[in-house]
GROMACS .gro file of C-alpha atoms in nm:
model
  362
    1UNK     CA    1  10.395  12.729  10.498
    2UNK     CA    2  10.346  12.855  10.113
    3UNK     CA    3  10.200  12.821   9.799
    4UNK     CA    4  10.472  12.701   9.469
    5UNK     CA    5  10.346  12.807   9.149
    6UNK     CA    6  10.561  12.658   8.863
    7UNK     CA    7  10.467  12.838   8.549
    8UNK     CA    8  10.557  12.730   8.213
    9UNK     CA    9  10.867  12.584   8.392
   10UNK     CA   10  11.144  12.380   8.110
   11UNK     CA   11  11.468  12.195   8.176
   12UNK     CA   12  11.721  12.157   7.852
   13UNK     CA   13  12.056  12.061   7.909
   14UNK     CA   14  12.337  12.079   7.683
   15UNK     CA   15  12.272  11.902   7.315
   16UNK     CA   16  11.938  12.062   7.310
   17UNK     CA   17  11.824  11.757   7.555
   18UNK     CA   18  11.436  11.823   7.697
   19UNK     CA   19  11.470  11.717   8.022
   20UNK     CA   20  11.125  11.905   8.117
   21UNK     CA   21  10.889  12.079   7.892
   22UNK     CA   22  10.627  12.368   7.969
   23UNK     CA   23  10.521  12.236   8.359
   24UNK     CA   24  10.256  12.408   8.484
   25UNK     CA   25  10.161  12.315   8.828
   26UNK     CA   26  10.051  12.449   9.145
   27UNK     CA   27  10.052  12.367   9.501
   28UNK     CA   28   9.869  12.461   9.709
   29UNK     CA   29   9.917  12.585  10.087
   30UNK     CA   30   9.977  12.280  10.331
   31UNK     CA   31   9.900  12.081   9.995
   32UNK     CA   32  10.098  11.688   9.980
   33UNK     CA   33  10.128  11.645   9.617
   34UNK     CA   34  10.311  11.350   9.430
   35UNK     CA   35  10.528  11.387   9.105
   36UNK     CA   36  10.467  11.004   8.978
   37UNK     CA   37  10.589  10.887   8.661
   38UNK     CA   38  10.829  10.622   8.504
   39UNK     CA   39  11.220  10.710   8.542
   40UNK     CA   40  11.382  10.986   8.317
   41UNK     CA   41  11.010  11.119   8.284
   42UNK     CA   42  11.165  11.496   8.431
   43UNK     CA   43  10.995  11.400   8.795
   44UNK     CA   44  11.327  11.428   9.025
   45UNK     CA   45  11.463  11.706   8.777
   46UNK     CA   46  11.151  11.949   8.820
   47UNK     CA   47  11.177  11.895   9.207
   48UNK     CA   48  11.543  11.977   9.170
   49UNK     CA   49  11.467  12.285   9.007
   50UNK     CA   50  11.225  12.369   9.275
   51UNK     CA   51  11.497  12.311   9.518
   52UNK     CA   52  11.733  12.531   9.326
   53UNK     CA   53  11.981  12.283   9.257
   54UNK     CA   54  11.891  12.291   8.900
   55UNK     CA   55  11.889  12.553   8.673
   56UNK     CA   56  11.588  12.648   8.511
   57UNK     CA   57  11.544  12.668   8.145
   58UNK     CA   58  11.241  12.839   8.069
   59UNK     CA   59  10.958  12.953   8.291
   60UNK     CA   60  10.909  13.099   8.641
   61UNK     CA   61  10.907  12.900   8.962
   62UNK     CA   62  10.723  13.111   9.259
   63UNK     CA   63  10.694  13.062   9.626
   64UNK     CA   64  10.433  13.258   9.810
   65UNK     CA   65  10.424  13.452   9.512
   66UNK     CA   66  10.796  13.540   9.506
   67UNK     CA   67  11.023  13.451   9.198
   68UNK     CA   68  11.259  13.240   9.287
   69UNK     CA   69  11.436  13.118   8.980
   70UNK     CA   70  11.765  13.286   9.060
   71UNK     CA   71  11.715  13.291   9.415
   72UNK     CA   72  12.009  13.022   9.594
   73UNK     CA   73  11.895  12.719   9.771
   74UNK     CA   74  11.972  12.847  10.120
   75UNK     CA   75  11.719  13.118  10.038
   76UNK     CA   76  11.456  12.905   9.923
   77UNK     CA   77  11.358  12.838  10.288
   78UNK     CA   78  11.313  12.482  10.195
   79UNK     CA   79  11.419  12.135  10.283
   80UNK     CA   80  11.489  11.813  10.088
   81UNK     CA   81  11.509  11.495  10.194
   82UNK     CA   82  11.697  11.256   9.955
   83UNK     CA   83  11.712  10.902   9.862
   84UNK     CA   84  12.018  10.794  10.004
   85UNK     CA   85  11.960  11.025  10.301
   86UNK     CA   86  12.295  11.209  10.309
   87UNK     CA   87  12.377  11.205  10.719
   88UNK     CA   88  12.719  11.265  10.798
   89UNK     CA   89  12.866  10.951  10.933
   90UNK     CA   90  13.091  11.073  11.158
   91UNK     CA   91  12.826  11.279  11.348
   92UNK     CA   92  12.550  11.124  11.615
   93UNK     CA   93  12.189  11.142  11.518
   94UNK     CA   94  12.148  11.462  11.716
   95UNK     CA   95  12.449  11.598  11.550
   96UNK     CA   96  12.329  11.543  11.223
   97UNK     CA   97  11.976  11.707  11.270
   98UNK     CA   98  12.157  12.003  11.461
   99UNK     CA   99  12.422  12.090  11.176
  100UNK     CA  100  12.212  12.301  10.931
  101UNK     CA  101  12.113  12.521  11.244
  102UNK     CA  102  12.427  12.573  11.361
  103UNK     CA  103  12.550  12.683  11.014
  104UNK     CA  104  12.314  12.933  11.041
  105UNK     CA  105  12.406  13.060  11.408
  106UNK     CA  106  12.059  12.954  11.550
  107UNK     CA  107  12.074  13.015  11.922
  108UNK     CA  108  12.232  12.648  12.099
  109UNK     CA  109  11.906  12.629  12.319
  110UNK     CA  110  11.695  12.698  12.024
  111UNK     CA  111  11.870  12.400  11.835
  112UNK     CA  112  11.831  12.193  12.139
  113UNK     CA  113  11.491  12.227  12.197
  114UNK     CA  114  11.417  12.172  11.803
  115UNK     CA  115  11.570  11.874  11.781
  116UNK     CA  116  11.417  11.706  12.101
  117UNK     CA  117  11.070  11.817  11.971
  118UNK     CA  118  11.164  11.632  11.578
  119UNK     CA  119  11.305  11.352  11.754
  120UNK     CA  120  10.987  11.301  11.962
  121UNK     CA  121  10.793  11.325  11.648
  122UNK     CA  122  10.964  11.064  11.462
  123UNK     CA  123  11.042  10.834  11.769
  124UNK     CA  124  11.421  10.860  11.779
  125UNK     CA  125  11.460  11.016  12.126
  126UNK     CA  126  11.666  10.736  12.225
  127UNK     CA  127  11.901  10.773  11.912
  128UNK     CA  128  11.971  11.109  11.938
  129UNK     CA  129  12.361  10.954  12.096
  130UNK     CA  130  12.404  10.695  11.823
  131UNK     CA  131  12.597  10.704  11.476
  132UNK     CA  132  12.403  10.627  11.140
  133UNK     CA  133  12.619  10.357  11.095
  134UNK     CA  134  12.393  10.172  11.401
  135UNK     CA  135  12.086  10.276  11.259
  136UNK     CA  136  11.835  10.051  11.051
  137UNK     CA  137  11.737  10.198  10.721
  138UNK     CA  138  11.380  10.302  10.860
  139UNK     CA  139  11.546  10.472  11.163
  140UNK     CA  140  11.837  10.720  10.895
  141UNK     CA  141  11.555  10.778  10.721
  142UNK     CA  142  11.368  10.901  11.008
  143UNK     CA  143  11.683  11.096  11.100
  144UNK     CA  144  11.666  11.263  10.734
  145UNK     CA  145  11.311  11.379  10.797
  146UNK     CA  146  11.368  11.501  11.164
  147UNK     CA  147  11.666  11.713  11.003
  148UNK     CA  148  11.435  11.887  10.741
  149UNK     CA  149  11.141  11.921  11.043
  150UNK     CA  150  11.425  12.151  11.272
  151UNK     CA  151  11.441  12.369  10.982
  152UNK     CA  152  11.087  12.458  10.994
  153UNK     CA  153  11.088  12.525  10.596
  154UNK     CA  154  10.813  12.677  10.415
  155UNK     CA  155  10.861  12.355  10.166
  156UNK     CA  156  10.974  11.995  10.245
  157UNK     CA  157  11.059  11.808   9.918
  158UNK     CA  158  11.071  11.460   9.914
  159UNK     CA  159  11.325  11.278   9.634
  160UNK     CA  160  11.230  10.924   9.629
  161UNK     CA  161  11.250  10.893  10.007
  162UNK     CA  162  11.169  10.523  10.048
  163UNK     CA  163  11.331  10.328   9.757
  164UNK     CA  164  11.622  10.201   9.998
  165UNK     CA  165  11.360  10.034  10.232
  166UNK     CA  166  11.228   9.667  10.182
  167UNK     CA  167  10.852   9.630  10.113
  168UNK     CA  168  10.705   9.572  10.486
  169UNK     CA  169  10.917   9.894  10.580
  170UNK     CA  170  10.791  10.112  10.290
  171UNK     CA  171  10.419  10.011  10.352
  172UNK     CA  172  10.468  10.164  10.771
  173UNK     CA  173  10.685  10.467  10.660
  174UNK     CA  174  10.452  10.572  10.392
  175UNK     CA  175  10.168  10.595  10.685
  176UNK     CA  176  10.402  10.809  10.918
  177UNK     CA  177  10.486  11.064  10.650
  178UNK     CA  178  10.089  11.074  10.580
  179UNK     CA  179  10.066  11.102  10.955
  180UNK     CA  180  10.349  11.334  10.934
  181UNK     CA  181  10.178  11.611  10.689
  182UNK     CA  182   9.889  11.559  10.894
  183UNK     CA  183  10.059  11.686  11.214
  184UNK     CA  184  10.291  11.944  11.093
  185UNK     CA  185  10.014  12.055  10.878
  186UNK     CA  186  10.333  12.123  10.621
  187UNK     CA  187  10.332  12.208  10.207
  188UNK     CA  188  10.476  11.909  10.067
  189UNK     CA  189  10.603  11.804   9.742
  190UNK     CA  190  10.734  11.426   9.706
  191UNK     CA  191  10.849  11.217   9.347
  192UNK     CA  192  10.812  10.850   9.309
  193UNK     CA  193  10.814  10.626   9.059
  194UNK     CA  194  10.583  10.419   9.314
  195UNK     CA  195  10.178  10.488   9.236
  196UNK     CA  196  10.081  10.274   9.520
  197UNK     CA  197  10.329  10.536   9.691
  198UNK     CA  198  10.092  10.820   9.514
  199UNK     CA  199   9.758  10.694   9.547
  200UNK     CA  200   9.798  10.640   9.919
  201UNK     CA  201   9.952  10.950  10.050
  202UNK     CA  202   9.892  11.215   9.819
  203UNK     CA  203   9.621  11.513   9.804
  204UNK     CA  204   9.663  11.569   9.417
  205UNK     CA  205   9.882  11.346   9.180
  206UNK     CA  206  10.107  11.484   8.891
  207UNK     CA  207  10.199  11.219   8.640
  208UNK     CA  208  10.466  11.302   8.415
  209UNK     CA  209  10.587  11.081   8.125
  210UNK     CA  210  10.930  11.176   7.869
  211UNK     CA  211  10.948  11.557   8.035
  212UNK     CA  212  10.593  11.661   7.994
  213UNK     CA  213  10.301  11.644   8.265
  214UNK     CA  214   9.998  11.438   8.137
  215UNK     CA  215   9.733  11.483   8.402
  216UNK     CA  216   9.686  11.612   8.764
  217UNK     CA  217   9.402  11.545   8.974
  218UNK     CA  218   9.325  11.402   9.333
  219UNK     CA  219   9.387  10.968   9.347
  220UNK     CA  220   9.104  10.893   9.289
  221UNK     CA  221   8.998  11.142   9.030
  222UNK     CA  222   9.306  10.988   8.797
  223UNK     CA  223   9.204  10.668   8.890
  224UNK     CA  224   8.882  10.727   8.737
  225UNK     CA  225   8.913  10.951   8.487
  226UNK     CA  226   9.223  10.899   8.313
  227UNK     CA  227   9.318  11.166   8.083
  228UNK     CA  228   9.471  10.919   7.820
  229UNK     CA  229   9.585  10.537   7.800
  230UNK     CA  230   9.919  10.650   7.969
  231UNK     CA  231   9.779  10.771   8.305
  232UNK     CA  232   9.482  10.507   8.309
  233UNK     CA  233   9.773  10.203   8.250
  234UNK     CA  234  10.010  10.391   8.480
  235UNK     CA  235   9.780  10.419   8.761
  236UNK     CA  236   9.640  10.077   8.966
  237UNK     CA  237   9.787   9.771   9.032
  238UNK     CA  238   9.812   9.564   8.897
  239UNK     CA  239   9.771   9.808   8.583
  240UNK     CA  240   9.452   9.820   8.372
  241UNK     CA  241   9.377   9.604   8.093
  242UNK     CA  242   9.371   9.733   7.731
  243UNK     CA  243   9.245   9.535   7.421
  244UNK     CA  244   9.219   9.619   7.067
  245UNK     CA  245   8.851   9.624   6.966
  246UNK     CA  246   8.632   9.702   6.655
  247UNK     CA  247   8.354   9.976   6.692
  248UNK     CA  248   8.013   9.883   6.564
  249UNK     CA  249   7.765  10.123   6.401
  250UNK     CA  250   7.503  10.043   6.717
  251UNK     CA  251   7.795  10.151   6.957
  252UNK     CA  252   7.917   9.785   7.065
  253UNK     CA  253   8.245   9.655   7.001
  254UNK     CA  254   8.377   9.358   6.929
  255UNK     CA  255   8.678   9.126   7.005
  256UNK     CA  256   8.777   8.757   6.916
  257UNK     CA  257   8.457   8.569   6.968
  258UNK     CA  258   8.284   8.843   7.175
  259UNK     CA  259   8.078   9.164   7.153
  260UNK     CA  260   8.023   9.377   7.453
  261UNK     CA  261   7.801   9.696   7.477
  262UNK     CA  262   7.890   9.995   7.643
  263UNK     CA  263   7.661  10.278   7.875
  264UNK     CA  264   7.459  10.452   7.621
  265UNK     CA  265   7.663  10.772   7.628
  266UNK     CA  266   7.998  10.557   7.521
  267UNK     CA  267   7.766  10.381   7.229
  268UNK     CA  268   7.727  10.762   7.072
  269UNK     CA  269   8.104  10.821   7.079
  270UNK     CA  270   8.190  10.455   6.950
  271UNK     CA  271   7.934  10.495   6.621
  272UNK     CA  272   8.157  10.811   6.538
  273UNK     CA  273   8.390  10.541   6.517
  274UNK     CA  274   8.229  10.283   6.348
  275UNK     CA  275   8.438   9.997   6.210
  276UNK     CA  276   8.798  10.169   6.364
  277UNK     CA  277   9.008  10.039   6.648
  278UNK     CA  278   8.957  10.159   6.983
  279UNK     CA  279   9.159  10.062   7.262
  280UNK     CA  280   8.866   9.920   7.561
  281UNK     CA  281   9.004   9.986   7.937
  282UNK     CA  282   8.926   9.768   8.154
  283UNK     CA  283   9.050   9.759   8.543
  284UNK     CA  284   9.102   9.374   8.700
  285UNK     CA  285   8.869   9.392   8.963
  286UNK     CA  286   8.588   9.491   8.673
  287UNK     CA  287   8.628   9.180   8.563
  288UNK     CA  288   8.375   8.915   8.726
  289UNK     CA  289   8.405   8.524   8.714
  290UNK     CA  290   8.084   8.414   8.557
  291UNK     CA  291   7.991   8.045   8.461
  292UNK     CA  292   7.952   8.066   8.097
  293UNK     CA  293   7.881   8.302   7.838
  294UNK     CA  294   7.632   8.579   7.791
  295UNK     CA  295   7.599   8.964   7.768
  296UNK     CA  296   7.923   9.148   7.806
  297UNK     CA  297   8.148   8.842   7.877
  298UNK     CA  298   8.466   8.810   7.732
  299UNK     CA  299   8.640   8.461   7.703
  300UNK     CA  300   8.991   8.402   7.795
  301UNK     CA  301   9.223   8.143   7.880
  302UNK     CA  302   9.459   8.143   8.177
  303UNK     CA  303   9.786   8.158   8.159
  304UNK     CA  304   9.912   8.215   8.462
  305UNK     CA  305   9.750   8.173   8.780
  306UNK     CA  306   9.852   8.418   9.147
  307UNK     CA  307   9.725   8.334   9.468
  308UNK     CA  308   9.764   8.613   9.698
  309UNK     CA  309   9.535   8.467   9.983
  310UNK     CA  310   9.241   8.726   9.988
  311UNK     CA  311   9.213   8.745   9.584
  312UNK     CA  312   9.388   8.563   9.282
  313UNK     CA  313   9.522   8.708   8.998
  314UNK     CA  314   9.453   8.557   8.676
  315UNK     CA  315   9.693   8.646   8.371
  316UNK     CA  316   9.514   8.536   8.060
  317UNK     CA  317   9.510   8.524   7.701
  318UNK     CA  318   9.210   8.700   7.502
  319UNK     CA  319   9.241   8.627   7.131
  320UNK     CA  320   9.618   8.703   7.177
  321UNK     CA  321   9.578   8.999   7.380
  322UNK     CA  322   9.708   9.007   7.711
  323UNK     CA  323   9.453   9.041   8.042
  324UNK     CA  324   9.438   9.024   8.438
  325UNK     CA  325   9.191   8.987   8.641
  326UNK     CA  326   9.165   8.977   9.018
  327UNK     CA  327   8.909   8.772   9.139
  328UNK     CA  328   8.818   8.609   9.469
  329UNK     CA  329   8.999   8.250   9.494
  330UNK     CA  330   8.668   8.034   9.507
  331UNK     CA  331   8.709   7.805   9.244
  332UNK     CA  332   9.052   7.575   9.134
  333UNK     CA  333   9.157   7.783   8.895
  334UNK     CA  334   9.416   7.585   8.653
  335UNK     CA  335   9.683   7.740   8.353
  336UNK     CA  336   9.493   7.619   8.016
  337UNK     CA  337   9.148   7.662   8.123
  338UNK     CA  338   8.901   7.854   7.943
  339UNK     CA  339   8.737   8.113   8.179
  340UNK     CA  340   8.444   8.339   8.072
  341UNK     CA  341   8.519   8.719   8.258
  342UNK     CA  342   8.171   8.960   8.221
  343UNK     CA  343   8.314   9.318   8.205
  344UNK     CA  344   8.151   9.594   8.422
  345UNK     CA  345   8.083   9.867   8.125
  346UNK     CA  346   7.992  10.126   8.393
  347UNK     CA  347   8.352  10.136   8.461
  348UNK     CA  348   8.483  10.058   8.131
  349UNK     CA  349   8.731  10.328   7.942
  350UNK     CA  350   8.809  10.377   7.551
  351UNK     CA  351   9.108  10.524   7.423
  352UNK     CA  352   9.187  10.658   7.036
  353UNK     CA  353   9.432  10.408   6.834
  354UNK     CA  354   9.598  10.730   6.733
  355UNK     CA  355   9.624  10.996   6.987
  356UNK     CA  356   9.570  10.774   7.289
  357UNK     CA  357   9.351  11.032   7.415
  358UNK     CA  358   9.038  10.933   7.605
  359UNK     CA  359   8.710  10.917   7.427
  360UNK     CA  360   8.476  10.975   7.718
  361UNK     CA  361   8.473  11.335   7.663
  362UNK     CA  362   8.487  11.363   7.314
   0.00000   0.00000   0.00000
């Protein structure tokens, strides 16, 4: 497998439009990392440019240390696997898988006993005589995969692979590709706009947002240490909570009717900051039913209530500012009610107003 290196990499089309600006971001060997961000934030357009099909602007793209930027496609020794999965329709399943190793004269045993060995991987022996047409969506995409697999590529790319399934699907084909990697022990690189998609199946995130790449780091790593109020809001679900709050000159802050008080090490960056506006992060399942008030409690009132069996999500008002918080569903929660929420400060997070930069570091 190999190693892709994009250095400095930039995408500007015509009209002097930044489509990607100044990527720098490596994978490693046998590495499954995620491009995650919003759309138009340059994910699918720096894969594309990875995959050759795109121009590159500025910068050098390397595999196993070889430039590649002018280097076609077909030389890349890569394969993509798109959205709308791009079979032939007039070709069986086998056909399909077979056709990029026949274009390149592979020996007809050879092809045969690659695509019996992809087809037992992905399950779709029994397919192998059957048009896409009578395939279900799970079973072309599985077709798609099996006909990057016969390649053996040094790269697969993945282009927003399961946006055409329905949710029960996505959830069971985002285990086999993790299963998948696992197996063929393969460098992949695969874009979402999904971070449950991210979280679960990658080995190092990159979130992009508007062409430029704001953090990379492993799930959990982002999850935890968000670089700004972007990545920390982009990351989780449902998404964290952010509320305007004052900085106090002994390190609390304060909100509408409530004053909570961080570790000790986030009190000495919020007296820098002493009577500005920070923004307080907050996840939903840091936020703990409690009784009444008291020490680090923040009240709200609910304004819409989600049972999802195992948890509920409360939606809630906070002096006008918007809030969830997932909680377990022991008590008759009802929209109108005044609920008091005590905030876990170990995991609490504090943005800049301005620069919406994290503060923990600063």
């Amino acid at each position: 497998m190999a190693k892709v290196e994009l250095k400095g990499i930039g995408k500007t089309y015509e009209g002097d439009v930044k489509a990607v600006e100044d990527a720098n971001i490596t994978v490693e060997d046998k590495e499954f990392v995620v491009f995650v961000g919003p759309s138009g934030c340059g994910k699918s357009t720096t894969l594309r440019m990875v995959a050759g099909l795109e121009d590159i602007t500025e910068g050098e793209l390397l595999i196993d240390g070889e430039r590649m930027n002018d280097v076609p496609p077909k030389d890349r020794n890569i394969a993509m696997v798109f959205q709308n999965y791009a079979l032939y329709p007039h070709m069986s399943v086998y056909e399909n898988m077979a056709f990029g190793l026949k274009i390149k004269k592979v020996p007809k045993a050879e092809i045969d006993k690659r695509v019996h060995e992809a087809a037992k991987i992905l399950d779709i022996e029994k397919f192998l005589d059957r048009k896409p047409r009578a395939l279900s969506g799970g079973q072309r995409q599985r077709v798609a995969v099996g006909r990057a697999i016969v390649r053996n590529p040094k790269v697969f790319l993945f282009d927003e692979p399961l946006s055409n399934l329905d949710a029960k699907l996505r959830v069971q084909m985002r285990a086999e590709l993790s299963d998948l990697h696992r197996r063929l022990n393969a460098t992949m690189i695969y874009v979402t706009h999904d971070q449950v998609e991210a979280m679960t199946m990658a080995d190092k995130i990159v979130v992009m947002k508007d062409g430029r790449v704001q953090q990379i780091g492993s799930p959990l790593h982002l999850y935890n240490h968000p670089a700004n109020k972007f990545v920390a809001g982009f990351i989780g679900s449902p998404p964290m909570n952010f509320l305007t709050l004052k900085a106090g000159s002994t390190g609390t802050i304060r909100g509408d009717g409530f004053e909570l008080t961080p570790r000790a090490a986030h009190g000495g960056i919020l007296k820098k900051l002493t009577d500005q506006d920070v923004f307080f992060g907050i996840r939903p399942e840091d936020l703990a039913y409690t009784e009444g008030p008291g020490e680090n409690v923040i009240p709200a009132v609910i304004t819409v209530v989600e049972p999802l069996g195992a948890d509920i999500h409360l939606w809630l008002s906070a002096g006008n500012q918007p809030m969830v918080a997932r909680t377990e569903p022991y008590h008759a929660f009802k929209v109108g009610d005044t609920v008091h929420l005590r905030a876990n400060m170990e995991k609490a997070q504090f943005f800049d107003r301005e620069t919406e930069l994290s503060l923990m570091d600063a």
